[in-house]
mmCIF file of C-alpha atoms in Angstrom:
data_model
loop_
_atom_site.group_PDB
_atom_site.id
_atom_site.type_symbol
_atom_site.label_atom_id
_atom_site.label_comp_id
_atom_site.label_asym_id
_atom_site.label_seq_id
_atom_site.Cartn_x
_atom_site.Cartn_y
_atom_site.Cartn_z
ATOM 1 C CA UNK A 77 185.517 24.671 199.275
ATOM 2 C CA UNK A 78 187.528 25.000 196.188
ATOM 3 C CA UNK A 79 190.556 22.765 196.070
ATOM 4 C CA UNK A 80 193.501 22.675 192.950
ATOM 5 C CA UNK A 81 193.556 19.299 191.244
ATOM 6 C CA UNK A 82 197.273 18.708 189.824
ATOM 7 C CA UNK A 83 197.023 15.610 187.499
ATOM 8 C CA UNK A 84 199.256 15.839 184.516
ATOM 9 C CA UNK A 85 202.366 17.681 183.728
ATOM 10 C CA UNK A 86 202.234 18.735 179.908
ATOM 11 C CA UNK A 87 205.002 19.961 177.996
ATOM 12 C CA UNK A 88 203.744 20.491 174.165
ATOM 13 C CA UNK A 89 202.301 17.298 172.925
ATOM 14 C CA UNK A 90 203.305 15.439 175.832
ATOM 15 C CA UNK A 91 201.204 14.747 178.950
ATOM 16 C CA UNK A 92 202.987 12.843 182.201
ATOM 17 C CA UNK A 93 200.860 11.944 184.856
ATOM 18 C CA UNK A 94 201.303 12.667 188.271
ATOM 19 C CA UNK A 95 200.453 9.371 189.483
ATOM 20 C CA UNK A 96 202.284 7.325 187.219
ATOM 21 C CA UNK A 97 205.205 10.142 187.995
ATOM 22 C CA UNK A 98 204.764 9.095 191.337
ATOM 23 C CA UNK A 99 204.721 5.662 191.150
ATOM 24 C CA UNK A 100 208.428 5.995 188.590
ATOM 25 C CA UNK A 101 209.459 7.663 191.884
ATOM 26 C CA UNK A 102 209.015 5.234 194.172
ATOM 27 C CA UNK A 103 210.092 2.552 192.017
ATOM 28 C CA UNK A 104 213.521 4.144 191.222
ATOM 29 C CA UNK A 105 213.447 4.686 195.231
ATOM 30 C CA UNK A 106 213.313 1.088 195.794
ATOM 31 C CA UNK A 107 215.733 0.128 193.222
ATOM 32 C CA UNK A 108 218.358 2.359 194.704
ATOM 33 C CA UNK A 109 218.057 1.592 197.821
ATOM 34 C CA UNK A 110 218.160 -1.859 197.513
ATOM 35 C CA UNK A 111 221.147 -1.507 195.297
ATOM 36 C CA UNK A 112 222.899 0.168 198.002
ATOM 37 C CA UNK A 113 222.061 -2.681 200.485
ATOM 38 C CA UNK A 114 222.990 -4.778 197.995
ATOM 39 C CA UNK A 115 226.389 -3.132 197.899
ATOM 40 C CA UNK A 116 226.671 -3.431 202.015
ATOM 41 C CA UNK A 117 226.438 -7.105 202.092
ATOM 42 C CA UNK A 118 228.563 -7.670 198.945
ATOM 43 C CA UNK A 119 225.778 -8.899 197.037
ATOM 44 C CA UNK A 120 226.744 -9.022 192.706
ATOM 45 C CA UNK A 121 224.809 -6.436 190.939
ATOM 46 C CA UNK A 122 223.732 -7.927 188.157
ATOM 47 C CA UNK A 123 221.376 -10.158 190.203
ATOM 48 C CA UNK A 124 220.051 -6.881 191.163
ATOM 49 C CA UNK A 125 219.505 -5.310 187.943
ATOM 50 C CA UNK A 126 217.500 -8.530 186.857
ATOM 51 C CA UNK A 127 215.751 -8.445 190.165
ATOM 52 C CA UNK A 128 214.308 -5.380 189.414
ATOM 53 C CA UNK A 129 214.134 -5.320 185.878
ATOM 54 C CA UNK A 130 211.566 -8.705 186.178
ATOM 55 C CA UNK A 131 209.890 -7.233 189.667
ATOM 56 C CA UNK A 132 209.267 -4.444 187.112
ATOM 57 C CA UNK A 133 208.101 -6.418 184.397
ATOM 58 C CA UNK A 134 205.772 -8.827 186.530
ATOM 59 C CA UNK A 135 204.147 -5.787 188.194
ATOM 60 C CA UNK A 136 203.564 -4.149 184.731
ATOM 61 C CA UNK A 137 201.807 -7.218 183.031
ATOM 62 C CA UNK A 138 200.321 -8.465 186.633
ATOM 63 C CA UNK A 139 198.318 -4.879 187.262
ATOM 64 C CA UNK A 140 196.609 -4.923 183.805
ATOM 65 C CA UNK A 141 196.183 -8.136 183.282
ATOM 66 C CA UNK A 142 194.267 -7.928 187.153
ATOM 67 C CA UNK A 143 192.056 -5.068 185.233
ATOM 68 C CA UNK A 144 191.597 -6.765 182.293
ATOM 69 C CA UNK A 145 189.905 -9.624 184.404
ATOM 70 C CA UNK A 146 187.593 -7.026 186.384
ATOM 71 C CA UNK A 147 185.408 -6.989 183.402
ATOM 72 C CA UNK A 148 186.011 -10.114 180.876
ATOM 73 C CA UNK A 149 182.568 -8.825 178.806
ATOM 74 C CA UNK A 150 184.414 -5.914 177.629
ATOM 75 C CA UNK A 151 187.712 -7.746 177.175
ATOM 76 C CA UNK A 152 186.203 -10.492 175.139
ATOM 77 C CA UNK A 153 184.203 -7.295 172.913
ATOM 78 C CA UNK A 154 187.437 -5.402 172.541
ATOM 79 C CA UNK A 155 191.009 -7.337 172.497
ATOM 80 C CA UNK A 156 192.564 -3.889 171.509
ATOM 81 C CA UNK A 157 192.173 -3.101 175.085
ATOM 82 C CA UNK A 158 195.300 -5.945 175.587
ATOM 83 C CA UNK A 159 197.872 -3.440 174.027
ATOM 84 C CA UNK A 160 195.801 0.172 174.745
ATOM 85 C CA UNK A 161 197.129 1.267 177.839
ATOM 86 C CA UNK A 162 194.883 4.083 177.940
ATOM 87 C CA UNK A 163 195.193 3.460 181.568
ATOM 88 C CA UNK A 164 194.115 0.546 183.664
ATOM 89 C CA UNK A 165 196.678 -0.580 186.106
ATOM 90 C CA UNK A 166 195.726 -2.267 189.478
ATOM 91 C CA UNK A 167 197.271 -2.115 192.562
ATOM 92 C CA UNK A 168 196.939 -5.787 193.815
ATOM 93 C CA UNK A 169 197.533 -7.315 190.162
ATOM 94 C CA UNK A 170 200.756 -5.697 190.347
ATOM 95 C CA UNK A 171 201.721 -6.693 193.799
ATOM 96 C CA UNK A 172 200.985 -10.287 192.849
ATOM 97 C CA UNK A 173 202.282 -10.174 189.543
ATOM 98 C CA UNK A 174 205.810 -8.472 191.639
ATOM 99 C CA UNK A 175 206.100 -11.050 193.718
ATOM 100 C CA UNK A 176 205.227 -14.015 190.924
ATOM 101 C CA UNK A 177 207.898 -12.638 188.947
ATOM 102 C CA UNK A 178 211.173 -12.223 191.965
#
């Protein structure tokens, strides 16, 4: 059975992804609604913005960091790989990495 694959979004030279789309989405989700719960129970935003801004950061450098350390043969043969984010995220790395950094 044939089936349509939608993966990336390109617009000239640039290419968006639907899964990292996706994941943008429900990131910006989060970070609104908790800024609007935030705003319920008279909470200061700024602790919010940094809440979110190192959540974001943690779960960035926790997910590849996670993938690096799936293979450490092909890390150690290729530390370009550190900076190449020719993909390579993972989903637990940057759950831990989330939570290490709240």
């Amino acid at each position: 059975m044939p089936y349509f694959v939608f993966d990336k979004i390109v617009i000239g030279p640039l290419k968006i992804y639907t899964w990292g789309l996706f994941v943008g989405f429900g990131f910006c989700a989060g970070y609104f609604w908790l800024f609007w719960q935030a705003g319920k129970k008279k909470i200061d935003q700024i602790k919010i913005i940094w809440l979110s801004f190192s959540v974001f950061v943690g779960a960035l450098l926790g997910s590849r960091i996670f993938f690096l350390l799936q293979s450490p043969r092909r890390l150690l043969s290729n530390l370009s790989l550190l900076w190449n984010f020719d993909g390579g995220l993972m989903f637990f790395g940057g759950l831990i990495g989330g939570i290490t950094a709240s």
